[in-house]
């Protein structure tokens, strides 16, 4: 890794670890290897959102050209959000693309991602299915996002009625994750999800 990038990342890494604001916001950062090219981030789901109480793990890869180019960040923890792919965890956020500035830091990135969980941008989606649900069925979106937070991110809020629908599909031989995605995508309509899975 280029020297400038390595020095900068070391400094930012310390900044994140020592920041009180970061502790308060339930944000963590750790090295995956000692080369500072790969980091693991964690953000807590913000209060008063369907992600509250969840803990979301991020993969952060630092390019050789950092800080002149943004880090590559994606969600490892599955999440139901218009700007994050429910399949790959890829994120649609301007500062991770064309709005990046060399003055930005890892702290900025982590806090911006946490803010994105509070304020989705459904008109610039990464996941069109989630964005459509967010706009057309807001209550269903909240319930689904909360359920995914419970299942994948350790959040509160068991939902037996949704578990039951998943169980009905797994009893038909469908994988649990596939059943959850199909039901989530079809607003928990068991008939439509079943049609889609068996078509």
PDB file of C-alpha atoms in Angstrom:
ATOM      1  CA  UNK A   1       0.000   0.000   0.000  1.00  0.00           C
ATOM      2  CA  UNK A   2       1.227   3.487  -0.847  1.00  0.00           C
ATOM      3  CA  UNK A   3       2.854   5.195   2.110  1.00  0.00           C
ATOM      4  CA  UNK A   4       0.545   8.206   2.136  1.00  0.00           C
ATOM      5  CA  UNK A   5      -2.528   5.956   2.286  1.00  0.00           C
ATOM      6  CA  UNK A   6      -1.061   3.769   5.052  1.00  0.00           C
ATOM      7  CA  UNK A   7      -0.149   6.756   7.247  1.00  0.00           C
ATOM      8  CA  UNK A   8      -3.497   8.382   6.704  1.00  0.00           C
ATOM      9  CA  UNK A   9      -5.430   5.200   7.559  1.00  0.00           C
ATOM     10  CA  UNK A  10      -3.397   4.636  10.745  1.00  0.00           C
ATOM     11  CA  UNK A  11      -4.207   8.165  11.874  1.00  0.00           C
ATOM     12  CA  UNK A  12      -7.920   7.807  11.020  1.00  0.00           C
ATOM     13  CA  UNK A  13      -8.109   4.408  12.660  1.00  0.00           C
ATOM     14  CA  UNK A  14      -6.847   5.938  15.940  1.00  0.00           C
ATOM     15  CA  UNK A  15      -9.266   8.857  15.524  1.00  0.00           C
ATOM     16  CA  UNK A  16     -12.237   6.495  15.246  1.00  0.00           C
ATOM     17  CA  UNK A  17     -11.149   4.337  18.176  1.00  0.00           C
ATOM     18  CA  UNK A  18     -10.617   7.343  20.477  1.00  0.00           C
ATOM     19  CA  UNK A  19     -13.694   9.336  19.420  1.00  0.00           C
ATOM     20  CA  UNK A  20     -16.345   9.658  22.149  1.00  0.00           C
ATOM     21  CA  UNK A  21     -18.979  10.406  19.532  1.00  0.00           C
ATOM     22  CA  UNK A  22     -18.181   7.091  17.869  1.00  0.00           C
ATOM     23  CA  UNK A  23     -18.602   5.176  21.136  1.00  0.00           C
ATOM     24  CA  UNK A  24     -21.886   6.989  21.792  1.00  0.00           C
ATOM     25  CA  UNK A  25     -23.179   6.158  18.295  1.00  0.00           C
ATOM     26  CA  UNK A  26     -22.251   2.464  18.588  1.00  0.00           C
ATOM     27  CA  UNK A  27     -19.634   2.574  15.839  1.00  0.00           C
ATOM     28  CA  UNK A  28     -16.580   0.305  15.827  1.00  0.00           C
ATOM     29  CA  UNK A  29     -13.629  -0.221  13.541  1.00  0.00           C
ATOM     30  CA  UNK A  30     -11.057  -3.013  13.573  1.00  0.00           C
ATOM     31  CA  UNK A  31      -8.284  -4.280  11.351  1.00  0.00           C
ATOM     32  CA  UNK A  32      -8.834  -7.481   9.392  1.00  0.00           C
ATOM     33  CA  UNK A  33      -5.113  -7.819   8.711  1.00  0.00           C
ATOM     34  CA  UNK A  34      -2.184  -5.675   9.776  1.00  0.00           C
ATOM     35  CA  UNK A  35      -1.738  -3.940   6.445  1.00  0.00           C
ATOM     36  CA  UNK A  36      -4.532  -1.363   6.934  1.00  0.00           C
ATOM     37  CA  UNK A  37      -5.984  -2.252   3.496  1.00  0.00           C
ATOM     38  CA  UNK A  38      -8.940  -4.142   4.916  1.00  0.00           C
ATOM     39  CA  UNK A  39     -11.013  -3.128   7.895  1.00  0.00           C
ATOM     40  CA  UNK A  40     -14.168  -4.331   9.539  1.00  0.00           C
ATOM     41  CA  UNK A  41     -16.637  -1.668  10.577  1.00  0.00           C
ATOM     42  CA  UNK A  42     -19.699  -1.994  12.764  1.00  0.00           C
ATOM     43  CA  UNK A  43     -22.569   0.426  13.128  1.00  0.00           C
ATOM     44  CA  UNK A  44     -25.465   0.226  15.537  1.00  0.00           C
ATOM     45  CA  UNK A  45     -28.954   0.764  14.129  1.00  0.00           C
ATOM     46  CA  UNK A  46     -30.069   4.320  14.973  1.00  0.00           C
ATOM     47  CA  UNK A  47     -32.868   4.888  17.512  1.00  0.00           C
ATOM     48  CA  UNK A  48     -36.431   5.315  16.195  1.00  0.00           C
ATOM     49  CA  UNK A  49     -35.672   3.385  13.009  1.00  0.00           C
ATOM     50  CA  UNK A  50     -36.530  -0.233  12.116  1.00  0.00           C
ATOM     51  CA  UNK A  51     -32.784  -0.920  12.515  1.00  0.00           C
ATOM     52  CA  UNK A  52     -32.706   0.094  16.198  1.00  0.00           C
ATOM     53  CA  UNK A  53     -30.964  -2.466  18.385  1.00  0.00           C
ATOM     54  CA  UNK A  54     -29.307  -4.139  15.417  1.00  0.00           C
ATOM     55  CA  UNK A  55     -25.567  -4.398  14.874  1.00  0.00           C
ATOM     56  CA  UNK A  56     -24.457  -4.145  11.237  1.00  0.00           C
ATOM     57  CA  UNK A  57     -21.051  -5.350  10.082  1.00  0.00           C
ATOM     58  CA  UNK A  58     -19.302  -3.644   7.159  1.00  0.00           C
ATOM     59  CA  UNK A  59     -16.433  -4.699   4.932  1.00  0.00           C
ATOM     60  CA  UNK A  60     -14.120  -1.752   4.221  1.00  0.00           C
ATOM     61  CA  UNK A  61     -11.382  -1.999   1.593  1.00  0.00           C
ATOM     62  CA  UNK A  62      -8.889   0.822   1.282  1.00  0.00           C
ATOM     63  CA  UNK A  63      -7.559   1.495  -2.236  1.00  0.00           C
ATOM     64  CA  UNK A  64      -3.895   2.342  -2.938  1.00  0.00           C
ATOM     65  CA  UNK A  65      -5.075   5.779  -4.045  1.00  0.00           C
ATOM     66  CA  UNK A  66      -6.714   6.645  -0.710  1.00  0.00           C
ATOM     67  CA  UNK A  67      -7.519   9.417   0.364  1.00  0.00           C
ATOM     68  CA  UNK A  68      -7.962  10.636  -3.215  1.00  0.00           C
ATOM     69  CA  UNK A  69     -10.427   7.834  -3.895  1.00  0.00           C
ATOM     70  CA  UNK A  70     -13.098   6.575  -1.494  1.00  0.00           C
ATOM     71  CA  UNK A  71     -12.869   3.298   0.419  1.00  0.00           C
ATOM     72  CA  UNK A  72     -14.956   0.429  -0.966  1.00  0.00           C
ATOM     73  CA  UNK A  73     -17.606  -0.351   1.638  1.00  0.00           C
ATOM     74  CA  UNK A  74     -20.386  -2.925   1.699  1.00  0.00           C
ATOM     75  CA  UNK A  75     -22.714  -4.406   4.297  1.00  0.00           C
ATOM     76  CA  UNK A  76     -21.800  -7.953   5.371  1.00  0.00           C
ATOM     77  CA  UNK A  77     -24.898  -8.101   7.588  1.00  0.00           C
ATOM     78  CA  UNK A  78     -28.025  -8.511   5.458  1.00  0.00           C
ATOM     79  CA  UNK A  79     -30.278  -5.474   5.636  1.00  0.00           C
ATOM     80  CA  UNK A  80     -33.611  -4.357   4.101  1.00  0.00           C
ATOM     81  CA  UNK A  81     -32.964  -0.782   2.922  1.00  0.00           C
ATOM     82  CA  UNK A  82     -33.635   1.053  -0.372  1.00  0.00           C
ATOM     83  CA  UNK A  83     -30.012   2.212  -0.744  1.00  0.00           C
ATOM     84  CA  UNK A  84     -28.333  -1.098   0.145  1.00  0.00           C
ATOM     85  CA  UNK A  85     -28.593  -4.271  -1.926  1.00  0.00           C
ATOM     86  CA  UNK A  86     -30.480  -6.940   0.031  1.00  0.00           C
ATOM     87  CA  UNK A  87     -28.437  -9.527  -1.906  1.00  0.00           C
ATOM     88  CA  UNK A  88     -24.846  -8.214  -2.092  1.00  0.00           C
ATOM     89  CA  UNK A  89     -24.726  -5.475   0.570  1.00  0.00           C
ATOM     90  CA  UNK A  90     -23.520  -2.927  -2.015  1.00  0.00           C
ATOM     91  CA  UNK A  91     -24.325   0.638  -0.941  1.00  0.00           C
ATOM     92  CA  UNK A  92     -25.607   3.563  -2.989  1.00  0.00           C
ATOM     93  CA  UNK A  93     -24.231   6.641  -1.214  1.00  0.00           C
ATOM     94  CA  UNK A  94     -22.831   9.684  -3.030  1.00  0.00           C
ATOM     95  CA  UNK A  95     -19.759  10.093  -0.784  1.00  0.00           C
ATOM     96  CA  UNK A  96     -18.678   6.549  -1.637  1.00  0.00           C
ATOM     97  CA  UNK A  97     -18.808   7.485  -5.333  1.00  0.00           C
ATOM     98  CA  UNK A  98     -18.592  10.869  -7.062  1.00  0.00           C
ATOM     99  CA  UNK A  99     -19.063  13.099  -3.994  1.00  0.00           C
ATOM    100  CA  UNK A 100     -15.981  11.796  -2.180  1.00  0.00           C
ATOM    101  CA  UNK A 101     -13.440  14.415  -1.084  1.00  0.00           C
ATOM    102  CA  UNK A 102      -9.906  13.762   0.161  1.00  0.00           C
ATOM    103  CA  UNK A 103     -10.741  15.652   3.364  1.00  0.00           C
ATOM    104  CA  UNK A 104     -13.282  12.959   4.312  1.00  0.00           C
ATOM    105  CA  UNK A 105     -12.307  10.210   6.735  1.00  0.00           C
ATOM    106  CA  UNK A 106     -13.393   6.747   7.818  1.00  0.00           C
ATOM    107  CA  UNK A 107     -15.278   8.420  10.659  1.00  0.00           C
ATOM    108  CA  UNK A 108     -17.237  10.471   8.092  1.00  0.00           C
ATOM    109  CA  UNK A 109     -18.048   7.286   6.176  1.00  0.00           C
ATOM    110  CA  UNK A 110     -19.268   5.366   9.232  1.00  0.00           C
ATOM    111  CA  UNK A 111     -21.375   8.256  10.536  1.00  0.00           C
ATOM    112  CA  UNK A 112     -22.806   8.866   7.024  1.00  0.00           C
ATOM    113  CA  UNK A 113     -23.807   5.220   6.704  1.00  0.00           C
ATOM    114  CA  UNK A 114     -25.484   5.357  10.077  1.00  0.00           C
ATOM    115  CA  UNK A 115     -27.317   8.517   8.974  1.00  0.00           C
ATOM    116  CA  UNK A 116     -28.405   6.715   5.781  1.00  0.00           C
ATOM    117  CA  UNK A 117     -30.159   4.125   7.989  1.00  0.00           C
ATOM    118  CA  UNK A 118     -32.187   7.016   9.479  1.00  0.00           C
ATOM    119  CA  UNK A 119     -32.928   8.751   6.188  1.00  0.00           C
ATOM    120  CA  UNK A 120     -33.239   6.517   3.140  1.00  0.00           C
ATOM    121  CA  UNK A 121     -33.130   7.993  -0.373  1.00  0.00           C
ATOM    122  CA  UNK A 122     -35.748   5.881  -2.199  1.00  0.00           C
ATOM    123  CA  UNK A 123     -35.452   8.010  -5.371  1.00  0.00           C
ATOM    124  CA  UNK A 124     -31.810   6.948  -5.786  1.00  0.00           C
ATOM    125  CA  UNK A 125     -32.135   3.268  -4.859  1.00  0.00           C
ATOM    126  CA  UNK A 126     -29.636   0.435  -4.900  1.00  0.00           C
ATOM    127  CA  UNK A 127     -32.454  -2.078  -4.400  1.00  0.00           C
ATOM    128  CA  UNK A 128     -35.518  -1.217  -6.517  1.00  0.00           C
ATOM    129  CA  UNK A 129     -37.784  -3.804  -4.838  1.00  0.00           C
ATOM    130  CA  UNK A 130     -37.096  -2.367  -1.376  1.00  0.00           C
ATOM    131  CA  UNK A 131     -37.459   1.219  -2.632  1.00  0.00           C
ATOM    132  CA  UNK A 132     -40.863   0.419  -4.187  1.00  0.00           C
ATOM    133  CA  UNK A 133     -42.068  -1.087  -0.904  1.00  0.00           C
ATOM    134  CA  UNK A 134     -40.640   1.895   1.039  1.00  0.00           C
ATOM    135  CA  UNK A 135     -42.659   4.333  -1.106  1.00  0.00           C
ATOM    136  CA  UNK A 136     -45.870   2.359  -1.677  1.00  0.00           C
ATOM    137  CA  UNK A 137     -46.210   0.373   1.580  1.00  0.00           C
ATOM    138  CA  UNK A 138     -44.287   2.288   4.291  1.00  0.00           C
ATOM    139  CA  UNK A 139     -45.723   0.262   7.181  1.00  0.00           C
ATOM    140  CA  UNK A 140     -44.888  -3.034   5.449  1.00  0.00           C
ATOM    141  CA  UNK A 141     -41.378  -1.687   4.763  1.00  0.00           C
ATOM    142  CA  UNK A 142     -40.868  -0.843   8.460  1.00  0.00           C
ATOM    143  CA  UNK A 143     -42.066  -4.269   9.540  1.00  0.00           C
ATOM    144  CA  UNK A 144     -39.824  -6.047   7.008  1.00  0.00           C
ATOM    145  CA  UNK A 145     -36.757  -3.931   7.859  1.00  0.00           C
ATOM    146  CA  UNK A 146     -37.343  -4.576  11.574  1.00  0.00           C
ATOM    147  CA  UNK A 147     -37.709  -8.299  10.931  1.00  0.00           C
ATOM    148  CA  UNK A 148     -34.456  -8.457   8.916  1.00  0.00           C
ATOM    149  CA  UNK A 149     -32.753  -6.513  11.726  1.00  0.00           C
ATOM    150  CA  UNK A 150     -34.030  -9.118  14.211  1.00  0.00           C
ATOM    151  CA  UNK A 151     -32.949 -12.096  12.068  1.00  0.00           C
ATOM    152  CA  UNK A 152     -29.589 -10.874  10.732  1.00  0.00           C
ATOM    153  CA  UNK A 153     -28.408  -8.088  13.055  1.00  0.00           C
ATOM    154  CA  UNK A 154     -29.525  -9.350  16.467  1.00  0.00           C
ATOM    155  CA  UNK A 155     -32.169  -6.654  16.899  1.00  0.00           C
ATOM    156  CA  UNK A 156     -35.249  -6.967  19.116  1.00  0.00           C
ATOM    157  CA  UNK A 157     -38.731  -7.851  17.969  1.00  0.00           C
ATOM    158  CA  UNK A 158     -39.541 -11.449  17.220  1.00  0.00           C
ATOM    159  CA  UNK A 159     -42.431 -11.675  14.735  1.00  0.00           C
ATOM    160  CA  UNK A 160     -44.059 -15.110  15.002  1.00  0.00           C
ATOM    161  CA  UNK A 161     -46.570 -14.422  12.193  1.00  0.00           C
ATOM    162  CA  UNK A 162     -43.707 -13.750   9.736  1.00  0.00           C
ATOM    163  CA  UNK A 163     -41.714 -16.737  11.037  1.00  0.00           C
ATOM    164  CA  UNK A 164     -44.798 -18.842  10.416  1.00  0.00           C
ATOM    165  CA  UNK A 165     -45.014 -17.810   6.740  1.00  0.00           C
ATOM    166  CA  UNK A 166     -41.311 -18.611   6.277  1.00  0.00           C
ATOM    167  CA  UNK A 167     -41.805 -21.987   7.927  1.00  0.00           C
ATOM    168  CA  UNK A 168     -44.656 -22.780   5.522  1.00  0.00           C
ATOM    169  CA  UNK A 169     -42.296 -22.224   2.584  1.00  0.00           C
ATOM    170  CA  UNK A 170     -39.373 -24.138   4.153  1.00  0.00           C
ATOM    171  CA  UNK A 171     -41.786 -27.040   4.681  1.00  0.00           C
ATOM    172  CA  UNK A 172     -42.176 -27.027   0.878  1.00  0.00           C
ATOM    173  CA  UNK A 173     -38.411 -27.412   0.481  1.00  0.00           C
ATOM    174  CA  UNK A 174     -37.471 -23.748   0.006  1.00  0.00           C
ATOM    175  CA  UNK A 175     -34.249 -22.511   1.685  1.00  0.00           C
ATOM    176  CA  UNK A 176     -34.987 -20.193   4.629  1.00  0.00           C
ATOM    177  CA  UNK A 177     -33.095 -17.195   3.160  1.00  0.00           C
ATOM    178  CA  UNK A 178     -34.836 -17.600  -0.220  1.00  0.00           C
ATOM    179  CA  UNK A 179     -38.222 -17.820   1.516  1.00  0.00           C
ATOM    180  CA  UNK A 180     -37.485 -14.642   3.524  1.00  0.00           C
ATOM    181  CA  UNK A 181     -36.413 -12.699   0.404  1.00  0.00           C
ATOM    182  CA  UNK A 182     -39.456 -13.819  -1.625  1.00  0.00           C
ATOM    183  CA  UNK A 183     -41.908 -12.967   1.166  1.00  0.00           C
ATOM    184  CA  UNK A 184     -40.197  -9.620   1.855  1.00  0.00           C
ATOM    185  CA  UNK A 185     -40.282  -8.760  -1.867  1.00  0.00           C
ATOM    186  CA  UNK A 186     -44.002  -9.562  -2.153  1.00  0.00           C
ATOM    187  CA  UNK A 187     -45.128  -7.730   1.009  1.00  0.00           C
ATOM    188  CA  UNK A 188     -45.445 -11.025   2.930  1.00  0.00           C
ATOM    189  CA  UNK A 189     -48.136 -12.261   0.543  1.00  0.00           C
ATOM    190  CA  UNK A 190     -47.641 -16.024   0.866  1.00  0.00           C
ATOM    191  CA  UNK A 191     -49.508 -16.851  -2.343  1.00  0.00           C
ATOM    192  CA  UNK A 192     -47.494 -14.453  -4.541  1.00  0.00           C
ATOM    193  CA  UNK A 193     -44.188 -15.435  -2.936  1.00  0.00           C
ATOM    194  CA  UNK A 194     -44.993 -19.135  -3.493  1.00  0.00           C
ATOM    195  CA  UNK A 195     -45.898 -18.465  -7.143  1.00  0.00           C
ATOM    196  CA  UNK A 196     -42.634 -16.612  -7.678  1.00  0.00           C
ATOM    197  CA  UNK A 197     -40.545 -19.352  -6.026  1.00  0.00           C
ATOM    198  CA  UNK A 198     -42.163 -22.178  -7.970  1.00  0.00           C
ATOM    199  CA  UNK A 199     -42.566 -20.454 -11.356  1.00  0.00           C
TER     200      UNK A 199
END
